[in-house]
XYZ file of C-alpha atoms in Angstrom:
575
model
C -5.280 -11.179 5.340
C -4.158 -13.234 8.319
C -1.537 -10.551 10.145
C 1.554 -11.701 12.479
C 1.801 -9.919 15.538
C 5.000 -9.386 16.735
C 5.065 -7.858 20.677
C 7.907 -7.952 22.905
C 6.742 -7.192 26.418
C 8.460 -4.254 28.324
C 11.032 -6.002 30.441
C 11.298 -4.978 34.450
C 13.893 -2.312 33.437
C 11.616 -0.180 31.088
C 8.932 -0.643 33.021
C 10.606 1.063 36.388
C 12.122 3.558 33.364
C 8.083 4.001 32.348
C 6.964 4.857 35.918
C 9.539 7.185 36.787
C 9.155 9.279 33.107
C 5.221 9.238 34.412
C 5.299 10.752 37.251
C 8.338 13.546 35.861
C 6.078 14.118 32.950
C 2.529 13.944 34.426
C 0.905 11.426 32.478
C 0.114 7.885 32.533
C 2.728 4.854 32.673
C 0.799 3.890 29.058
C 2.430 6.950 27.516
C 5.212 6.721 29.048
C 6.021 3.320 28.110
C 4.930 4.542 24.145
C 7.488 7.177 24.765
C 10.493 5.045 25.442
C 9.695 2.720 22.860
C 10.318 5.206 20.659
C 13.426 6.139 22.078
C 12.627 9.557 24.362
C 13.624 8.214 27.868
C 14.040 11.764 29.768
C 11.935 14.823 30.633
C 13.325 17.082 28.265
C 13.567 14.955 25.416
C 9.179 14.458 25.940
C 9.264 18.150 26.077
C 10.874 18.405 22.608
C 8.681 15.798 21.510
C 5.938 16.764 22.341
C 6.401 20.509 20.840
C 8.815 20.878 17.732
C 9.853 24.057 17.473
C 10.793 25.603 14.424
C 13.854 27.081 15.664
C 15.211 23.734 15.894
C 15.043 23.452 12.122
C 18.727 22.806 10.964
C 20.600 25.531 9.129
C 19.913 24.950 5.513
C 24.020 26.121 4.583
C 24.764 22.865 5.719
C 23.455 21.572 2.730
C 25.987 20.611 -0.105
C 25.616 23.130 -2.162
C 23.283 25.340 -0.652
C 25.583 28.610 -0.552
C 26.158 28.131 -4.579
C 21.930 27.679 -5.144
C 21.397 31.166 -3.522
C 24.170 32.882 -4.962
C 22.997 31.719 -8.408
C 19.387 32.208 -7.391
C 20.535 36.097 -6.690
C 22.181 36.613 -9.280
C 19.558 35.627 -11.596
C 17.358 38.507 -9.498
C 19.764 40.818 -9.654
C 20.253 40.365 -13.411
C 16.488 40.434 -14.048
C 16.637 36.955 -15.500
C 13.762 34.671 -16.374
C 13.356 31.928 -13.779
C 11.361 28.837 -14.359
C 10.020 26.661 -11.528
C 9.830 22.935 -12.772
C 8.243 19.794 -10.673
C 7.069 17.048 -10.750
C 3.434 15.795 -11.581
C 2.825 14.539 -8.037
C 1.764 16.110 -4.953
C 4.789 16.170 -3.288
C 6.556 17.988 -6.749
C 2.979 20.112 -6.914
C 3.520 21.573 -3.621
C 6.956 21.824 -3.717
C 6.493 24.197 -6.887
C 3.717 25.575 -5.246
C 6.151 26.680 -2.364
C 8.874 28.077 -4.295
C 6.698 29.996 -6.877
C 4.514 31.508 -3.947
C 7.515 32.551 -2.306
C 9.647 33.984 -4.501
C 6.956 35.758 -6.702
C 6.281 37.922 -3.400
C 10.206 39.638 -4.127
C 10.603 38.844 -8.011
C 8.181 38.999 -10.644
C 10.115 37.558 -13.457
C 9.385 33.979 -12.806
C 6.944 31.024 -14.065
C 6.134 27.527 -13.387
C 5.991 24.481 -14.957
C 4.981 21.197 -14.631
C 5.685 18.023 -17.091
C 2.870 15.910 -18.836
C 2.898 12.358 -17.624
C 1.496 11.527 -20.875
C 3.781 13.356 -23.339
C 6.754 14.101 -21.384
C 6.902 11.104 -18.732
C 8.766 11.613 -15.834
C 11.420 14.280 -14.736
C 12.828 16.934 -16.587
C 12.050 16.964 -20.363
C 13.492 17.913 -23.904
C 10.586 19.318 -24.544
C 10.395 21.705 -21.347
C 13.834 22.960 -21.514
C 13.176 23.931 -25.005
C 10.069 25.357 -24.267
C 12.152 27.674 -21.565
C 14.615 28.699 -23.954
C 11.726 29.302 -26.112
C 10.579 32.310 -23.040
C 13.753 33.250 -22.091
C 14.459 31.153 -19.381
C 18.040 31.355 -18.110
C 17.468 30.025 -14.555
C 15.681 26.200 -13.723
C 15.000 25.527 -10.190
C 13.844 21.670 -10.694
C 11.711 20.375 -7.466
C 11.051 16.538 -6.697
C 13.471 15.533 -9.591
C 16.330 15.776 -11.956
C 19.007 13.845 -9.989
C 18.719 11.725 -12.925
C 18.912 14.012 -15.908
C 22.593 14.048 -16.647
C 21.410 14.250 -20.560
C 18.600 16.926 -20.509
C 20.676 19.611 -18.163
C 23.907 18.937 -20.178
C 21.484 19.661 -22.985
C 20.207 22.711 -21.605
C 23.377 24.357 -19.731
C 24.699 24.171 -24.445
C 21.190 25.811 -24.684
C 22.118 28.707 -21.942
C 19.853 27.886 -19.228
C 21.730 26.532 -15.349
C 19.988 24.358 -13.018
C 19.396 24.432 -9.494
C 18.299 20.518 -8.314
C 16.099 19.931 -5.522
C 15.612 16.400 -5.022
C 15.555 13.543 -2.635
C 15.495 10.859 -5.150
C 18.419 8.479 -5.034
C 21.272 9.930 -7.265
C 23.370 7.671 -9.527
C 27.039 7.717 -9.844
C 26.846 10.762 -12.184
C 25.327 13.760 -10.783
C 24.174 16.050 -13.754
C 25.710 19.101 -14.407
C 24.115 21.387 -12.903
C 25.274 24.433 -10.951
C 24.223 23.109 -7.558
C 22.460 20.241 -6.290
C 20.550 20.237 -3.379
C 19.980 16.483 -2.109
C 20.741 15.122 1.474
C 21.102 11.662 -0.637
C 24.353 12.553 -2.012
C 26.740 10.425 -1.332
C 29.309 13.324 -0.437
C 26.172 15.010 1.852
C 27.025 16.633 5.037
C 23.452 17.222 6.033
C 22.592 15.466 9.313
C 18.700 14.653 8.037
C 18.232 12.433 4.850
C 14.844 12.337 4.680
C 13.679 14.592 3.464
C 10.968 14.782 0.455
C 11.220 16.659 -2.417
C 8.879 19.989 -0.952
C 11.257 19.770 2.066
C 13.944 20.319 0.087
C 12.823 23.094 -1.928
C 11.520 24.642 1.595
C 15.155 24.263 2.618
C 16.062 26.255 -0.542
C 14.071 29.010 0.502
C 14.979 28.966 4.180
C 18.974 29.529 2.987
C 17.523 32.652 0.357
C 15.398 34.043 3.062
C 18.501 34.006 5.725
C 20.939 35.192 2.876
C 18.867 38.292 2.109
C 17.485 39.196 5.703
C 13.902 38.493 4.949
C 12.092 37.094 8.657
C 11.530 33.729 8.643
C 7.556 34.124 9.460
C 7.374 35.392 6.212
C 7.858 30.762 5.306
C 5.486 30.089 7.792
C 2.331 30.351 6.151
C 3.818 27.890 3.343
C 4.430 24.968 5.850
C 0.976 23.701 4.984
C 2.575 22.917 2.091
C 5.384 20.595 3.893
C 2.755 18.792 5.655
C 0.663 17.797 2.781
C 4.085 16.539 1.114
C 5.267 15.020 3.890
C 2.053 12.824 4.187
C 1.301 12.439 0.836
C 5.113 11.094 -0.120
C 5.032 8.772 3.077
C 8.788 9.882 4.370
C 10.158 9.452 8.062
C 7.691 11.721 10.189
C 10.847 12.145 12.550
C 13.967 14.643 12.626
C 13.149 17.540 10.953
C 10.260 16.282 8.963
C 8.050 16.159 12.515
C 9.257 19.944 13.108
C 7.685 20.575 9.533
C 4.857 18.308 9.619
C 3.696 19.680 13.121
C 3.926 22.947 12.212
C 2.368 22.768 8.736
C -0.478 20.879 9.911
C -1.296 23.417 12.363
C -0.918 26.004 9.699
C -3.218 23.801 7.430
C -5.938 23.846 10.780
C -5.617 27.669 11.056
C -4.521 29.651 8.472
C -3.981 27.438 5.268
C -3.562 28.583 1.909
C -6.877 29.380 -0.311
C -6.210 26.507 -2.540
C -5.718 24.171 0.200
C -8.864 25.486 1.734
C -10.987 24.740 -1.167
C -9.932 21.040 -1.329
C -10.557 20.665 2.464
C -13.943 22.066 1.586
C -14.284 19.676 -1.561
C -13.978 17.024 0.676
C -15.761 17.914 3.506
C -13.599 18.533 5.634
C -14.458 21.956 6.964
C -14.413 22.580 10.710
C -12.855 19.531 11.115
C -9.611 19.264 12.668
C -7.134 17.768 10.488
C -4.959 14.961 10.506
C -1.953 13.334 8.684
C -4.493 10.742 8.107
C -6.870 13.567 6.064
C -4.238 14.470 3.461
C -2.993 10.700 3.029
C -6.958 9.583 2.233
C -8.308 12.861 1.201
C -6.335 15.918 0.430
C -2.940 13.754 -1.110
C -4.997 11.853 -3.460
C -7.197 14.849 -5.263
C -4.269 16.761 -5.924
C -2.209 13.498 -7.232
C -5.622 12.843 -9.265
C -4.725 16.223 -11.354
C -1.417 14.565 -13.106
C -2.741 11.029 -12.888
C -5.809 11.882 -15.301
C -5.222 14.991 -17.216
C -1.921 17.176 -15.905
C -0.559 17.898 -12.818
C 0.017 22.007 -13.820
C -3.871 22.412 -12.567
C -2.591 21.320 -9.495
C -0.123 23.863 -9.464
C -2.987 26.807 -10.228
C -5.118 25.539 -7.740
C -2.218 25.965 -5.057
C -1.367 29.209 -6.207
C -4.837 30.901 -6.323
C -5.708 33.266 -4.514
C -9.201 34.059 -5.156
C -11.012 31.518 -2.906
C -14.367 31.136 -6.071
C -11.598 30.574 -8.505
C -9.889 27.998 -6.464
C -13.123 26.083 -5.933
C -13.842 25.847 -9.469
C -10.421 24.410 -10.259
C -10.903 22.021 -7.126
C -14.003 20.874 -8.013
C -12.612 19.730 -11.991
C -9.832 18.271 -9.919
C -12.627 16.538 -7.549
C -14.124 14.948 -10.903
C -10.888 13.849 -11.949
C -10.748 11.705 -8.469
C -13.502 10.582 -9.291
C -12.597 9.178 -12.581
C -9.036 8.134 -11.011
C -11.339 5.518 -8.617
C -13.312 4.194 -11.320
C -10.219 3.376 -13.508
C -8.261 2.413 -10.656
C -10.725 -0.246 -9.564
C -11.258 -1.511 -13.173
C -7.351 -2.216 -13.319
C -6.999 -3.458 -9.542
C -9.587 -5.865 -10.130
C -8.114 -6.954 -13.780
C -5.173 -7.182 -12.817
C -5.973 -9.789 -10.052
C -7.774 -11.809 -12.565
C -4.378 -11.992 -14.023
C -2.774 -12.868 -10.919
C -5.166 -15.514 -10.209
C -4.687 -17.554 -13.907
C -0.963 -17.675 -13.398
C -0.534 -20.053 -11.110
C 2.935 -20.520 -11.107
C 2.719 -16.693 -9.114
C 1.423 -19.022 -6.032
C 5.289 -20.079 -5.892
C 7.002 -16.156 -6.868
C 8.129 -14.035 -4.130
C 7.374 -10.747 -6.417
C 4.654 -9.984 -8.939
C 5.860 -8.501 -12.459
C 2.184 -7.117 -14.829
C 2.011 -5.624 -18.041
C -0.764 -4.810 -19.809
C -1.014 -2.038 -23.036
C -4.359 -1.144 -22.276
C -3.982 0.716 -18.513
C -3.708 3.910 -18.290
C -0.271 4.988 -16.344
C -1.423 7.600 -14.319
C -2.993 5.522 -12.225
C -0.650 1.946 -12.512
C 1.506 3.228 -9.296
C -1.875 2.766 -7.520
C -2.680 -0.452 -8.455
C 1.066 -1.828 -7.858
C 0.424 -0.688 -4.361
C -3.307 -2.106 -4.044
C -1.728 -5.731 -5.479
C 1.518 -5.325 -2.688
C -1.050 -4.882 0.412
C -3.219 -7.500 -1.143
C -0.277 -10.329 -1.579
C 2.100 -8.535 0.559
C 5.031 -9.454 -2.352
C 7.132 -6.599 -4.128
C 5.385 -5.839 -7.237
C 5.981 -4.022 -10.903
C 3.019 -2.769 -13.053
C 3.174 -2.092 -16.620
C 1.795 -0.797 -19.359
C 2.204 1.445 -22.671
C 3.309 5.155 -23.425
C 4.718 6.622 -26.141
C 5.786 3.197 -27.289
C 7.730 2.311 -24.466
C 6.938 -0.346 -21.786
C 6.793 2.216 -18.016
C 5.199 2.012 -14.839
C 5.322 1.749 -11.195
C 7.615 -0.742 -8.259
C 5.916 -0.834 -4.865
C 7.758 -2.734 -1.839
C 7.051 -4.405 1.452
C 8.112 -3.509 4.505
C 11.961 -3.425 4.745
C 12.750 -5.221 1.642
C 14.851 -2.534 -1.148
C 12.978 -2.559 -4.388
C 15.112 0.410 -5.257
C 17.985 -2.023 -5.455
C 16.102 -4.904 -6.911
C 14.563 -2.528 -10.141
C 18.861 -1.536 -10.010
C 20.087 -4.890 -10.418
C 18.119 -4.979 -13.718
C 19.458 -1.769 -14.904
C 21.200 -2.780 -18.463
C 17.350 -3.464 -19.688
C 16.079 -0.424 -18.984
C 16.076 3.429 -20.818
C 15.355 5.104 -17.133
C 14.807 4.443 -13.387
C 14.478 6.094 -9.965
C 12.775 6.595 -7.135
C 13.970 4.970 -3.470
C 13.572 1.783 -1.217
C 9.605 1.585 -1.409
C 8.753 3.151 -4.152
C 10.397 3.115 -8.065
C 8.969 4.221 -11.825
C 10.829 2.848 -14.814
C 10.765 2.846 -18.333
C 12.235 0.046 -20.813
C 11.756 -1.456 -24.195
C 8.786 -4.207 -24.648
C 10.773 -6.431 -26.168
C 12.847 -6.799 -22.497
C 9.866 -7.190 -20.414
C 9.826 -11.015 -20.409
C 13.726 -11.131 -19.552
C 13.193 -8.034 -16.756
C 10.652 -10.372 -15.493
C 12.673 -13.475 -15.256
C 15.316 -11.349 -13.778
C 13.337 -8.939 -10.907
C 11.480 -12.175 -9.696
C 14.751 -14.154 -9.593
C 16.532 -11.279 -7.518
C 13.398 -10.886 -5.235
C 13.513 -14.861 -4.848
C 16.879 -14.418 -3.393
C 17.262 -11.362 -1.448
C 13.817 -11.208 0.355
C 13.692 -12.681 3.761
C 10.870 -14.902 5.252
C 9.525 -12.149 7.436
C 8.842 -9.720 4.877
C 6.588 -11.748 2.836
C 4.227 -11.626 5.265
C 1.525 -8.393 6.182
C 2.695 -8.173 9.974
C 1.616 -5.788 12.939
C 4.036 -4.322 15.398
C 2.167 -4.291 18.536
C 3.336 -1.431 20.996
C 1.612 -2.508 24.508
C -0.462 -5.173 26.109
C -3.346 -3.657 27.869
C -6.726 -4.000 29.862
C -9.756 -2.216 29.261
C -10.007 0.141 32.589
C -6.772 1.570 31.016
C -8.371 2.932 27.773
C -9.877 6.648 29.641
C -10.730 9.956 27.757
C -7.185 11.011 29.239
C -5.330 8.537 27.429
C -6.960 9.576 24.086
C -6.410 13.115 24.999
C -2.370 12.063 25.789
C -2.237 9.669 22.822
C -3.008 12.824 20.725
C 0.138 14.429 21.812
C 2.401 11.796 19.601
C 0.902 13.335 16.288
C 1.635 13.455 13.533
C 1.629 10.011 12.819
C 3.469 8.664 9.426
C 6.195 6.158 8.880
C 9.338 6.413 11.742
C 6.278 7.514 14.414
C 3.252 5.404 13.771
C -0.127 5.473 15.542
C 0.628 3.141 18.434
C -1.160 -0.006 18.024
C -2.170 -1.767 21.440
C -3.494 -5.741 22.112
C -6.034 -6.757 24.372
C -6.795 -10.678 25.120
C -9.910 -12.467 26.393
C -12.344 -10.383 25.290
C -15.720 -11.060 24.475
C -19.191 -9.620 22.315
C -21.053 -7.873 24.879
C -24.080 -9.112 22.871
C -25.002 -6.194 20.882
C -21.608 -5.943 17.674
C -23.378 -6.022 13.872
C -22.208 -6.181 10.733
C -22.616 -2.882 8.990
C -21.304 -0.792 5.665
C -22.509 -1.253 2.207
C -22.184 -4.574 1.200
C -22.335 -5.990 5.016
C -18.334 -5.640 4.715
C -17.682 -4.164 8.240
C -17.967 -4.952 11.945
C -18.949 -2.608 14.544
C -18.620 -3.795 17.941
C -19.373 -3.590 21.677
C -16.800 -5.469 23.585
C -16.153 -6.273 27.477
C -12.706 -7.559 28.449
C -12.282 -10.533 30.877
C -10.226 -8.768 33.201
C -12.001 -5.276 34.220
C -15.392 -5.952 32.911
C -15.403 -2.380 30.762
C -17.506 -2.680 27.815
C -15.671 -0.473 24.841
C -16.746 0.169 21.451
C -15.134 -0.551 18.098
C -14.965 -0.690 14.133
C -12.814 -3.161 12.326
C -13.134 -2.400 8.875
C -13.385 -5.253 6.162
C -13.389 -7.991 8.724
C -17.001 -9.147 8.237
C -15.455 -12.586 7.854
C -14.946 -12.787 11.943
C -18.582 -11.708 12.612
C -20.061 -15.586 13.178
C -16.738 -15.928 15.338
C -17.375 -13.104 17.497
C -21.134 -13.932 17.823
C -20.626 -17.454 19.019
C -19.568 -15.989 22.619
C -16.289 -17.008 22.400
C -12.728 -14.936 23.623
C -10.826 -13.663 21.352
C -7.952 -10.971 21.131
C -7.702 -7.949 19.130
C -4.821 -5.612 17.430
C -6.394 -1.781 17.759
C -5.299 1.769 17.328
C -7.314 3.812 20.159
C -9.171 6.827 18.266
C -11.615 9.373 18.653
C -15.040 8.539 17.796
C -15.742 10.707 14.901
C -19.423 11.407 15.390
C -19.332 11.489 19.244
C -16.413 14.304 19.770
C -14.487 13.233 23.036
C -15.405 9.642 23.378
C -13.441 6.451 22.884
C -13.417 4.149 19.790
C -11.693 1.381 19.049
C -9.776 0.825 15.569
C -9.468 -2.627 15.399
C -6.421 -3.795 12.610
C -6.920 -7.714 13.528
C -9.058 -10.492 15.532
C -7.734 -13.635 16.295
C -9.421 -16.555 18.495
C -7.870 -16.653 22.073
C -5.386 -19.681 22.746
C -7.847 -20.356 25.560
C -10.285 -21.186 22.756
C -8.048 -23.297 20.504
């Protein structure tokens, strides 16, 4: 893909604004600058930065609704009532359930979980698995990761005996369900001062008002906030606010101390001794325990979280392993038939969006492949395909374009929807799918703008090669975690050249891995640019050219320098 790079040079101001934050905070004018790009522009506020402390954690109460959840949530204890913990089949509703379940069943033993099957139950909260809670007694639902939606099914079960308590960060409609309280900082009516959070931060927040309520110490949530960071990753919210505060935390409790079922994927994966990143659970961690729901059901998860035998938890995460497994092969089979598709209709050359359907895929896995064909053509895009006789599947977005409100526009056609501005799942009849088409490409056609149809990269600083040290990487670490609202920084360095000894390497010859000098300092780095074989004869032919990197530690030489590179161009000197 051929990437735009947008970079604004730090005027004269920031850059005197750069030098003095330097020498306050003791580090280079690099990091400085990084810093007030993203808006920290005094000592202090690089101090809170740099370590989020949990006390800074907002008081849950200020939640709508919060002081209603725990005084329903008591009463069911005090009452001896059955509770039921209900989420959804994805890693962020795993965890959350996870997190609730682990935490309560330490004061109250009266309490299950359950999680929905994709297959038979589809998405949310279920017919099926309220009556299956008034079959055991339920009278208390504390629904994690959705619900907002289920104005039917918990008016259904509150004439069946059985309250609700939502958790969700979904976006709600204009009818909220009726359920005793619901917990969303989405709400239209909310007072919280974060709205970003995902579904497991919710449900942590939950917990956080119930532990204050009944004077239990907070360290006794702590060892769950490996939990928040996995969600946080895995669900791709705002690492900012109060999600950095969580994820920093919970991914040093995930390095330290994690939970045993956590602890047996990390060692399914090979990631033992290793120290983790937000980059781990997004590649590696994230994407076993979505593989659970996606292929067979998402409760096994849920065990594997809870365990507490580490044996028992390996055997679960190594079934879960095989179901990854499986998830890749039938993911690629789809990706790559469904760009076959792509490529006979041509009159998708001229649409903005891309709208699939097929019976035959399996939709576990179709949210996957609507995000492989939205990085590949860089256009909002809808997969389909078949359940239960209805036509559902998965919306993925671009950059700052609202699929939320594109999938909304096209509401009358469908039976369901939700989700939020990147990411949507709907269900409708098959016999709308042409018009839903016509209609979702038309609204694209005329609501996207000409910068987000293109894959661009948001360059952060210019700089040499004499600049790139062992201290910088050590400094650059300090802006973890990295995720959406605080991404890796991404630097750009011109003239440079093949110091005579880069190679294409990887599998099928699909990688570059390079030795470079810069024009300016003479400093030979290395560096990897993944997939970008096609720029090998380019670089080889001793010309300049410039390059869009991330600067990383090499992972088989611990302490030294690599280069990530995102993008090569040919210098303008060269053109």
């Amino acid at each position: 893909m051929q990437f735009k790079w947008n970079y604004e040079p730090p005027t004269h101001e920031q850059q005197l604004a750069a030098d003095e934050l330097a020498e306050k905070i003791g580090m280079s004018p690099i990091m400085a600058s990084l810093l007030i790009k993203r808006g920290i522009k005094t000592e202090s506020a690089a101090k809170r930065f740099f370590r989020p402390m949990l006390n800074e954690l907002i008081d849950p109460f200020l939640m709508n609704d919060m002081d209603v959840a725990v005084d329903r949530l008591n009463d069911a204890m005090g009452r001896k009532e059955r509770i039921m913990v209900y989420g959804d089949y994805d890693v962020d509703g795993c965890t959350a359930v996870a997190l609730v379940y682990k935490f309560l069943q330490q004061f109250y033993s009266n309490i299950e979980y359950y999680i929905p099957s994709r297959y038979e139950e589809g998405y949310g909260v279920s017919i099926k698995g309220i009556d299956y809670a008034v079959e055991k007694g339920v009278k208390l639902i504390i629904v994690l990761d959705c619900g907002i939606k289920a104005v039917d099914e918990i008016a259904y079960a509150k004439e069946r005996g059985v309250d609700f308590i939502i958790c969700d960060h979904h976006v709600p409609d204009e009818e909220l369900p009726p359920a005793v309280a619901i917990l969303n900082p989405k709400r239209e009516d909310s007072t919280y001062p974060f709205k970003h959070l995902c579904g497991c931060g919710v449900g942590f927040k939950l917990m956080q008002a119930f532990a204050k309520n009944n004077g239990i110490p907070f360290a006794r949530l702590i060892p769950l906030l490996d939990f928040c960071a996995v969600s946080i990753a895995s669900d791709l919210v705002p690492v900012e606010g109060e999600n950095r505060i969580l994820a920093f935390h919970g991914l040093k409790q995930l390095n330290q101390s994690c939970s045993i079922g956590l602890k047996a994927i990390i060692e399914i994966c090979g990631l033992t001794g290793r120290e983790l990143t937000m980059s781990d659970i997004v590649f590696k961690i994230g994407p076993r325990i979505n593989a659970s729901g996606r292929m067979q059901n998402g409760v096994e998860a849920v065990e594997l979280l809870v365990e507490r035998d580490l044996q028992k938890a390996l055997t679960i995460a190594t079934r879960i392993d095989e179901y990854n497994d499986q998830r890749r092969d039938v993911d690629k089979q789809m990706t790559e038939e469904a760009n076959e598709i792509v490529a006979r209709l041509e009159s998708q050359e001229h649409q903005k969006s891309i709208v699939l359907y097929d019976e035959g895929w399996k939709k576990g896995v179709v949210g996957i492949v609507a995000s492989r064909l939205t990085e590949l053509y860089f256009r909002p895009t809808v997969v389909l395909t078949i359940i239960n006789g209805m036509a559902s599947g998965s919306a993925r977005s671009v950059a700052g374009f609202d699929i939320y409100d594109a999938i909304k526009s096209c509401r009358d056609l469908l039976e369901n929807f939700g989700g939020h501005t990147y990411a949507v799942g709907l269900t409708l009849k098959q016999e709308n799918i042409p018009e839903f088409r016509r209609r979702f490409q038309e609204y694209v056609s005329h609501h996207i703008m000409p910068e987000q149809t293109q894959q661009t990269l948001d360059i952060d600083l210019e700089v040499d090669f004499q600049h790139i040290t062992k201290r910088l990487l050590v400094e650059l670490k300090k802006l973890a975690p990295h995720g959406p609202g605080n991404e890796k920084p991404l630097f750009v360095t011109r003239n440079v050249y093949d110091y005579g000894t880069s190679k294409v390497v990887g599998r099928h010859q699909e990688h570059i891995k390079l030795e470079l000098v810069d024009s300016k300092s003479a400093v030979v780095m290395n560096g990897i640019a993944f997939g970008q074989s096609a720029a090998a004869r380019y670089i080889k032919s001793k010309r300049s050219f410039d390059i869009v990197y991330n600067i990383e530690e090499n992972t088989y030489k611990r302490g030294e320098v690599q280069l990530q590179i995102d993008d090569i161009s040919p210098s303008e000197i060269d053109n």
